[in-house]
Coordinates of C-alpha atoms in Angstrom, one line a residue:
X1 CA 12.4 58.7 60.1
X2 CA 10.9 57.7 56.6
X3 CA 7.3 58.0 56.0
X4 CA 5.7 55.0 55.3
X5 CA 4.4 54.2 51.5
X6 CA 1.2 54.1 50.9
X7 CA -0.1 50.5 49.8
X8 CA -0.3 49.9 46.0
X9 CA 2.3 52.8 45.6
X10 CA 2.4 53.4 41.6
X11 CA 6.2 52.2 41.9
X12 CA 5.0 48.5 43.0
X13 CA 2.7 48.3 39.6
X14 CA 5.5 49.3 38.0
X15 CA 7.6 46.7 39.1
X16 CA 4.8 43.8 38.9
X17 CA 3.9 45.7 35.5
X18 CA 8.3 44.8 34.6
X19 CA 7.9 41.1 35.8
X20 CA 4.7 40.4 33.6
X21 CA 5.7 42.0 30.1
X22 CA 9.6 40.3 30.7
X23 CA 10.0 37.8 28.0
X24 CA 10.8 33.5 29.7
X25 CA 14.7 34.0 29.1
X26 CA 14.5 36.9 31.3
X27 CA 12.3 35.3 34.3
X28 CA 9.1 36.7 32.7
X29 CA 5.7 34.7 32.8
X30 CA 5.8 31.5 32.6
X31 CA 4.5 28.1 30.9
X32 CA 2.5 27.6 34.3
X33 CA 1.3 31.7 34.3
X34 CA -0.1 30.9 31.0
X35 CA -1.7 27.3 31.8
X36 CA -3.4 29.4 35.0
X37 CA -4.6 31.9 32.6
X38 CA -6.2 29.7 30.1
X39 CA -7.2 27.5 32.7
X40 CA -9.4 30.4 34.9
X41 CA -10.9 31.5 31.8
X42 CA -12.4 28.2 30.7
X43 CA -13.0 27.5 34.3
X44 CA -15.3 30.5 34.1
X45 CA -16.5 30.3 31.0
X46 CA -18.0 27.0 31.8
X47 CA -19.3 28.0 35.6
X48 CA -21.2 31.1 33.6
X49 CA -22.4 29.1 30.8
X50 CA -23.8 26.5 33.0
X51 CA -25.4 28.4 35.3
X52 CA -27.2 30.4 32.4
X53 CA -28.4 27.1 30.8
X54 CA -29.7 26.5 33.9
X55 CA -31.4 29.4 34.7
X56 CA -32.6 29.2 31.6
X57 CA -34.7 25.8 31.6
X58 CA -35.8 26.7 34.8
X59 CA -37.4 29.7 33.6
X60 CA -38.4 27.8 30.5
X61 CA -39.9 24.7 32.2
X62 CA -41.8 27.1 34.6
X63 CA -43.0 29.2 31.9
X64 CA -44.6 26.6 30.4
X65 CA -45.9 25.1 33.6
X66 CA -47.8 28.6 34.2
X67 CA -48.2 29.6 30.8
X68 CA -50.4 26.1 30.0
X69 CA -51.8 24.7 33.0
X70 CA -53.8 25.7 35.9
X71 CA -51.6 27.4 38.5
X72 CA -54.4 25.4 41.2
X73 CA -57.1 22.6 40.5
X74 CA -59.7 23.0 43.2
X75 CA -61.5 19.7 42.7
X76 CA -64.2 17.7 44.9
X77 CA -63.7 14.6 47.0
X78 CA -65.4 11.2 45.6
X79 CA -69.2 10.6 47.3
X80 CA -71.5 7.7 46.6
X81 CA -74.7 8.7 45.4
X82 CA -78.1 7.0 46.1
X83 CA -77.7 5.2 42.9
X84 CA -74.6 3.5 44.5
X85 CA -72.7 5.9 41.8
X86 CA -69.2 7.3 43.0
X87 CA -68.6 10.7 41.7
X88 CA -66.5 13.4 42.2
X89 CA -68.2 16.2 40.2
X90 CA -69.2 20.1 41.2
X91 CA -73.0 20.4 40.8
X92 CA -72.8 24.4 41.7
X93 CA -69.6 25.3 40.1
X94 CA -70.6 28.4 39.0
X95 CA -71.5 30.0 42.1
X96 CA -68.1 28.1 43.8
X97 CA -66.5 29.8 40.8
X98 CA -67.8 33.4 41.9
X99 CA -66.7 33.1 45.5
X100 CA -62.9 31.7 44.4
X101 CA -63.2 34.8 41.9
X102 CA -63.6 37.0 44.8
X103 CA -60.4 36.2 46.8
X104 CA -57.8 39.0 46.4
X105 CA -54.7 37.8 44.1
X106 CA -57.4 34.9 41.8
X107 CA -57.1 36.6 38.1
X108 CA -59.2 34.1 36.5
X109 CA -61.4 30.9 37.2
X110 CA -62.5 28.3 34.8
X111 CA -65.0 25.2 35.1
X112 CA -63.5 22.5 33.0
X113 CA -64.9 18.7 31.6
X114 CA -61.9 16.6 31.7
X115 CA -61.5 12.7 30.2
X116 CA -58.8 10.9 28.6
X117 CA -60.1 9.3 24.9
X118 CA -58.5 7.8 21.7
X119 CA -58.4 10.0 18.9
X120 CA -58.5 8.7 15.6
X121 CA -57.5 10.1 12.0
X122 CA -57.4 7.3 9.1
X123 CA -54.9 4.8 10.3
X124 CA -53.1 7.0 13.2
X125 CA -54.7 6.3 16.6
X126 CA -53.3 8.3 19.7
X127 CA -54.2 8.3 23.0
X128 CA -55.2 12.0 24.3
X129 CA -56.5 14.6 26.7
X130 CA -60.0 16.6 26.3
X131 CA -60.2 19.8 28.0
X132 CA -63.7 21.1 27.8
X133 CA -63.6 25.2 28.2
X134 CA -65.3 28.1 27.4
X135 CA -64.2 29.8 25.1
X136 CA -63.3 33.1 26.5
X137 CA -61.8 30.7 29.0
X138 CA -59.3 29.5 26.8
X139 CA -58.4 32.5 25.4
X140 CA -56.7 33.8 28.9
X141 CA -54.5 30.8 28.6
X142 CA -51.3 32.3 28.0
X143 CA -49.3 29.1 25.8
X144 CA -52.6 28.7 23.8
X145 CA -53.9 31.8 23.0
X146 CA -50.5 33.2 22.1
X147 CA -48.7 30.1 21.2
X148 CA -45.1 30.3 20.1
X149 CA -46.6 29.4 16.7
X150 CA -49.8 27.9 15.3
X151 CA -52.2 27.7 12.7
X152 CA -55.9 28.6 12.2
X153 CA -58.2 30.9 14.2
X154 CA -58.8 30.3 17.9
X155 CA -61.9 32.6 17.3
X156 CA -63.7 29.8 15.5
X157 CA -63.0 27.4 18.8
X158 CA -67.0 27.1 19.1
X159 CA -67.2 25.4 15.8
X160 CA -65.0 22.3 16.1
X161 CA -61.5 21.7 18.4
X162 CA -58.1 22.8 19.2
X163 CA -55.5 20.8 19.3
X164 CA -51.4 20.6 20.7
X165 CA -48.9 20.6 17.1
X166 CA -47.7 17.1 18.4
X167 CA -51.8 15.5 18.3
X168 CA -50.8 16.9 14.5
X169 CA -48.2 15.5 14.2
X170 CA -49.0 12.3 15.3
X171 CA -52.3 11.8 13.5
X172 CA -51.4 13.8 10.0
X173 CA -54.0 15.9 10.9
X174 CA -54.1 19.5 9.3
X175 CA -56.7 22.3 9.8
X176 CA -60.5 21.5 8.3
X177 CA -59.4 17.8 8.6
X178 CA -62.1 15.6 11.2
X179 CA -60.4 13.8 14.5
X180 CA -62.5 11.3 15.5
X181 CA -62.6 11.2 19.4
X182 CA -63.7 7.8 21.0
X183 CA -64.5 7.4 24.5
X184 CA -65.2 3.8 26.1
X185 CA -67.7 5.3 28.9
X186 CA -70.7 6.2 26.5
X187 CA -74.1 5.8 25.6
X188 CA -75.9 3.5 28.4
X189 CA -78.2 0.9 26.5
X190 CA -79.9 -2.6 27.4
X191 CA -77.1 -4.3 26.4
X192 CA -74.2 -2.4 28.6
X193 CA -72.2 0.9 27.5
X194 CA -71.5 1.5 23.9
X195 CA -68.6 3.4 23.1
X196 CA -69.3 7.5 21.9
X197 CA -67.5 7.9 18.9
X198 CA -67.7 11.8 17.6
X199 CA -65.9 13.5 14.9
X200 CA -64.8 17.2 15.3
X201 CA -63.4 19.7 12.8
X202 CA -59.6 20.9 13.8
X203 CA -59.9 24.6 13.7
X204 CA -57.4 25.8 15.9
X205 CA -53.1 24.1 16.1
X206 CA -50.9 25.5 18.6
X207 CA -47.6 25.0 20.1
X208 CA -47.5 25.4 23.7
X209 CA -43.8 24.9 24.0
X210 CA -43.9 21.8 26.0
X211 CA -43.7 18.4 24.5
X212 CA -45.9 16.6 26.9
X213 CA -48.6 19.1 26.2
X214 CA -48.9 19.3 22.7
X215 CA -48.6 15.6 22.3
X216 CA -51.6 14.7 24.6
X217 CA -54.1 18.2 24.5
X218 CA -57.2 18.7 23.2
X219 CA -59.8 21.6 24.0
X220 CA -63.4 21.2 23.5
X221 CA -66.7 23.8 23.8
X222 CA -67.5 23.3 27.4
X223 CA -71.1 22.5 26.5
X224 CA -70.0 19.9 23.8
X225 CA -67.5 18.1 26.4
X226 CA -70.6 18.4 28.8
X227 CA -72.7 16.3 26.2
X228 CA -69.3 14.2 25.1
X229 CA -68.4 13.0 28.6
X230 CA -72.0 13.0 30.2
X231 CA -71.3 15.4 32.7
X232 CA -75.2 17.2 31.8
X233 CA -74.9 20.4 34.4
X234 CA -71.7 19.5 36.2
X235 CA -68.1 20.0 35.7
X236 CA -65.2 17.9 36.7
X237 CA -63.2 21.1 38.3
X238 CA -61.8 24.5 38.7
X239 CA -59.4 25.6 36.7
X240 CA -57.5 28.9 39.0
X241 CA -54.7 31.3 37.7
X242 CA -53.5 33.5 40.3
X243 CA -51.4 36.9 40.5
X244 CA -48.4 35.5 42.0
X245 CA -48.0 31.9 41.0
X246 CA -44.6 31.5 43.0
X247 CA -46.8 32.8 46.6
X248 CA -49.4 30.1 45.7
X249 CA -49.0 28.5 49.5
X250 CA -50.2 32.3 50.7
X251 CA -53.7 31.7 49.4
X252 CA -54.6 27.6 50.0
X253 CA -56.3 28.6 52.9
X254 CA -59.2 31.2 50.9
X255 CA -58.9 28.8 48.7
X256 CA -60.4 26.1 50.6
X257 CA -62.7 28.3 52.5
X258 CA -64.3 29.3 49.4
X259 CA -64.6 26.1 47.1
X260 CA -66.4 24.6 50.3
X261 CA -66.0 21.5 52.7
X262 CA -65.7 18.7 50.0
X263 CA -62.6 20.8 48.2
X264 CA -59.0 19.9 47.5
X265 CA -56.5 21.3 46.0
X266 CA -53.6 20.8 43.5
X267 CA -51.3 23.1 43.1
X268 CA -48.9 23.5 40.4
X269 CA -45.8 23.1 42.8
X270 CA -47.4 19.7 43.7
X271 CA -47.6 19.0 40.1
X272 CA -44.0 19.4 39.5
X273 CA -42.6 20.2 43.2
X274 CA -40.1 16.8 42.7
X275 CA -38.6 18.2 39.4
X276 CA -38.1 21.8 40.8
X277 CA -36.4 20.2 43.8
X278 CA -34.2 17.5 41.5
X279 CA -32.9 21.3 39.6
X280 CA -32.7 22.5 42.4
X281 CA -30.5 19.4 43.7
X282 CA -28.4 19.4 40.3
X283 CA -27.8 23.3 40.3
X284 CA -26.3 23.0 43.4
X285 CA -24.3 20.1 42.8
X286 CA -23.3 21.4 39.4
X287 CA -21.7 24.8 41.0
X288 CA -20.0 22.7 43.7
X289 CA -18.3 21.0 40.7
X290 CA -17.4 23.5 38.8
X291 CA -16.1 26.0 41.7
X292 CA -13.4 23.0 41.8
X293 CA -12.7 23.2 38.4
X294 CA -12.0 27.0 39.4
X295 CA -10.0 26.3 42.6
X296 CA -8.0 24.1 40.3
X297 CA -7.1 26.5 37.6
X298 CA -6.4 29.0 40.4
X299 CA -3.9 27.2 42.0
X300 CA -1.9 26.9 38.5
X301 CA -1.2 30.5 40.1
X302 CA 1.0 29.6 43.0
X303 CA 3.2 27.1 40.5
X304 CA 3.7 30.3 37.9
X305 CA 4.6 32.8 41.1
X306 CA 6.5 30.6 42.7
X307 CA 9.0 30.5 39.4
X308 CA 8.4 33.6 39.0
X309 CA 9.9 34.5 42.6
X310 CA 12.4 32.2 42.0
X311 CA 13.6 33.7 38.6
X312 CA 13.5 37.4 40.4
X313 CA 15.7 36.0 43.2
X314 CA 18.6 38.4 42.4
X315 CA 15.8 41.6 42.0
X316 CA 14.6 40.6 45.3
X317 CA 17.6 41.1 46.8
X318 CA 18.2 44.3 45.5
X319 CA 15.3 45.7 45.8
X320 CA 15.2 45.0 49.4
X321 CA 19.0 46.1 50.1
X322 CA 17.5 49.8 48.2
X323 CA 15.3 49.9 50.8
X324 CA 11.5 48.3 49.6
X325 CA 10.0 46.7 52.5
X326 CA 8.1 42.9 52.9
X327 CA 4.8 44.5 52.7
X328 CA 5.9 46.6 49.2
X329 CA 7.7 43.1 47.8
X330 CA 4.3 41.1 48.9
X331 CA 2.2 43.7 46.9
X332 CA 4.0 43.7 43.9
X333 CA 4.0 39.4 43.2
X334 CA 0.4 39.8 44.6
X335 CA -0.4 42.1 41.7
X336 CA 1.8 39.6 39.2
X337 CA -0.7 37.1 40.8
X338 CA -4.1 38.9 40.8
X339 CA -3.3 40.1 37.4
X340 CA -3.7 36.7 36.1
X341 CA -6.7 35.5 38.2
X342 CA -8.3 38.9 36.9
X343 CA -7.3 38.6 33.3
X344 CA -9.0 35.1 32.8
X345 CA -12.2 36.3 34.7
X346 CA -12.4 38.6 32.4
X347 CA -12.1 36.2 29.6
X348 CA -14.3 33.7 31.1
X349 CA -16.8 35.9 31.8
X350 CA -16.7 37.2 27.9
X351 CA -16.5 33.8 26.5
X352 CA -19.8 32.6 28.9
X353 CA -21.8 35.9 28.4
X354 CA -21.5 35.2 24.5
X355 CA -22.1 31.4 24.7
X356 CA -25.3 32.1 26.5
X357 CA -26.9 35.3 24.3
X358 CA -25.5 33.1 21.1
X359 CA -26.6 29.4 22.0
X360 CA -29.0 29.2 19.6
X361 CA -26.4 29.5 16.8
X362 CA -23.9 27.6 18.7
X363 CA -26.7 24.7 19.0
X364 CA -27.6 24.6 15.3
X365 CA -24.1 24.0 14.7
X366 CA -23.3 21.4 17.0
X367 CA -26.9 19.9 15.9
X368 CA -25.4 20.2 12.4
X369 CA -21.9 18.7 13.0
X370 CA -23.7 15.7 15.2
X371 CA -26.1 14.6 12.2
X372 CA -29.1 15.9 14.4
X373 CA -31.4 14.2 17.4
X374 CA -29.1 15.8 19.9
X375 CA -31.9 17.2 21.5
X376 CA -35.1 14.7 21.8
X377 CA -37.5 17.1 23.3
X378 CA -40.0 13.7 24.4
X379 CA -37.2 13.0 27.3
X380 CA -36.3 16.5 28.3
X381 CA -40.4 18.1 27.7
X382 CA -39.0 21.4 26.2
X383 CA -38.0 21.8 22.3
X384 CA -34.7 23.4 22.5
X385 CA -31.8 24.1 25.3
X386 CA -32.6 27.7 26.7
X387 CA -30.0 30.1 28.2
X388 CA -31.0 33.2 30.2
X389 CA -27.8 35.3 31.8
X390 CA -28.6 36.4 35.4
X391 CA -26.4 38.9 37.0
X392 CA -26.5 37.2 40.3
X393 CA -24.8 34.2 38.4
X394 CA -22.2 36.3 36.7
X395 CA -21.1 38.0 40.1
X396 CA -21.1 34.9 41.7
X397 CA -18.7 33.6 38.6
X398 CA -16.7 36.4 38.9
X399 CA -16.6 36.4 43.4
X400 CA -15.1 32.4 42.8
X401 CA -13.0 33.3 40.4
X402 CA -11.2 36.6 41.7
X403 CA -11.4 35.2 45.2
X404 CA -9.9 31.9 45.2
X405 CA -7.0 33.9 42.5
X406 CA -6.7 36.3 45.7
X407 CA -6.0 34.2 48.1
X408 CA -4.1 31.3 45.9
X409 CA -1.8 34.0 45.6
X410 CA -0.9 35.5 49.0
X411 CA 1.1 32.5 49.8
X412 CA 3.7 33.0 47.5
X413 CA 3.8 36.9 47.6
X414 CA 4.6 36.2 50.9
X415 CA 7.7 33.6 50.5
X416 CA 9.0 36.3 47.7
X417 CA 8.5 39.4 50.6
X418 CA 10.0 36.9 52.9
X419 CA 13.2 35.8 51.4
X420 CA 16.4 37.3 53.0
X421 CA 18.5 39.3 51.2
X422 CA 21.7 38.2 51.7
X423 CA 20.6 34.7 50.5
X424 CA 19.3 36.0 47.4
X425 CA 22.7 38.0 46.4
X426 CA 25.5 35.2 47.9
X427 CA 25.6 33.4 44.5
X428 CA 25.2 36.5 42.4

């Protein structure tokens, strides 16, 4: 009795090898092989290139969440004092500081002076945001210390104030120039509350990376924003940055513990916790759509293999009266079929992997073509559309792909490893 061959014998590529180089007039590949091809490789090349935009502002948009802004705000609850004057400020916040310093995973705390004011340059009026800090304060601040660009000296932050590249912007202000800050809640006199109105030199322009925040931000001395927002020996809160911003839930407990029995917090998932899940939401979504993009292109398969088979009729009938069994005859159109699936991963996956390390090109060019304004970074907070490849994303691109082309095309390997013989030769 004859041995069994063993599965994927180096006969059955041949054959499938035969059947894929044959030219149409001779029952070769097809229109539809070709469509399936060209179809799974944009299929992937879109699934790859989407998820690595998406990775990409994800990391960007978190990067500049962390890299700008407090990772918690410990703050105090409102009390009425016995003035009848509600207030929410920390009276001992540098001994509150020390003890959230001392939790395990805190890498730096920072008393801030916080108020919203008009700033004024000429004619240009803007509404803005004073930070007051200390100086060595701001210098741990990852997006303002080492900005993706700026201009001046952040060591001369005690002589005047830094400001975001859009309060610039907005107010034609360049470095040396005075911004007038005016704040409604000033100086008390007999006559009600006169506005402060102060003038600063600009000394220090950075670019954080985030529209929203160098639009609205303006740092202050901590002792001038004291004086500035009369908050004489007080500050409005804590500004924390932790080790491990994503394990932030691990330490709200010490957290409270140690800022005291008036405390809350807000942490930077609260902060932007609904956008992060709305990404979330559209990533999902997004893959969902494009796997049926895949699925689509994949079943193209079945169309070209089933021409195929029925092209190869005749061979099939020889082939089994010689002796090749189902299982050999279900191999080789399963190879004529996987071939294809694995030719246009391979090509998708090329095509995305180059779209995403080159989309900065690719952008300008678009950007170019389009007459510019494709990308208004006020609506979408960042100031260009990042990529980042992640190898989970590929492998999952390239799982879809060659697993939907796998099983697409067992079902008609097995109509070709099931046709009879004797049918196939009759007409012949």
């Amino acid at each position: 009795m004859a041995g069994k061959t063993a599965p994927f014998a180096p006969f059955e590529w041949m054959i499938a090898w035969r059947y894929l180089r044959a030219k149409k007039a001779e029952g070769g590949v097809s229109t539809m092989t070709w469509i399936s091809l060209i179809g799974i490789t944009l299929a992937v090349f879109a699934l790859i290139a989407t998820l690595a935009v998406r990775s990409g502002f994800r990391a960007e948009f978190v990067d500049t969440i962390l890299g700008a802004n407090a990772h918690v705000t410990v703050y105090n609850t409102t009390v009425v004092n016995e003035f009848g004057v509600q207030s929410r400020t920390i009276d001992d916040y540098e001994a509150m500081a020390e003890r959230i310093r001392a939790i395990p995973g805190v890498t730096r705390v920072a008393p801030l002076v916080k108020g919203q004011v008009m700033a004024n340059a000429g004619q240009n009026n803007s509404g803005v945001q004073v930070f007051g800090i200390w100086a060595e304060d701001l210098n741990t601040i990852p997006r303002v210390a080492n900005p993706e660009e700026f201009q001046g000296d952040i060591a001369r932050f005690s002589e005047g104030v830094a400001i975001g590249s859009g309060v610039a912007r907005e107010l034609g202000l360049r470095l040396g120039d005075p911004i007038k800050l005016i704040s409604p809640n000033g100086v008390k006199t007999a006559f009600g509350t006169s506005p402060r109105v102060n003038a600063y030199e600009v000394v220090y322009i950075f670019t954080a990376g985030r529209y929203d925040i160098d639009r609205t931000r303006v740092y202050m001395p901590f002792e001038e924003a004291q004086l500035y927002f009369n908050r004489d020996g007080v500050a409005d809160e804590l500004e924390v940055m932790v080790e491990e911003p994503e394990a932030i839930d691990d330490l709200t407990l010490p957290l409270l513990q140690a800022a005291g029995e008036r405390a809350l917090l807000w942490t930077w998932r609260d902060a932007s916790g609904s956008f992060l899940r709305a990404l979330d939401i559209e990533d999902n979504v997004m893959f969902i759509i494009l796997s049926i993009l895949v699925l689509i292109a994949a079943m193209n398969i079945i169309s070209g293999l089933i021409m195929l088979v029925k092209n190869k009729g005749r061979d099939i009938g020889i082939l089994r009266t010689m002796g090749l069994t189902e299982g050999s005859l279900l191999r080789v159109f399963f190879i004529c079929g996987a071939f294809t699936g694995l030719i246009g991963t391979a090509l998708g996956v090329i095509l995305g992997c180059l779209f995403a390390i080159y989309i900065d090109p690719i952008f300008s060019v678009v950007n170019m073509i389009s007459g510019g304004g494709v990308w208004d970074p006020s609506i979408r907070g960042i100031y260009a559309l990042p990529a980042k490849l992640e190898f989970a994303d590929v492998m999952s691109a390239v799982g879809l792909s060659l697993g939907l082309s796998f099983i697409v095309t067992i079902f008609p390997a097995r109509r070709a490893a099931r046709l009879n013989p004797v049918e196939a030769l009759r007409y012949e």
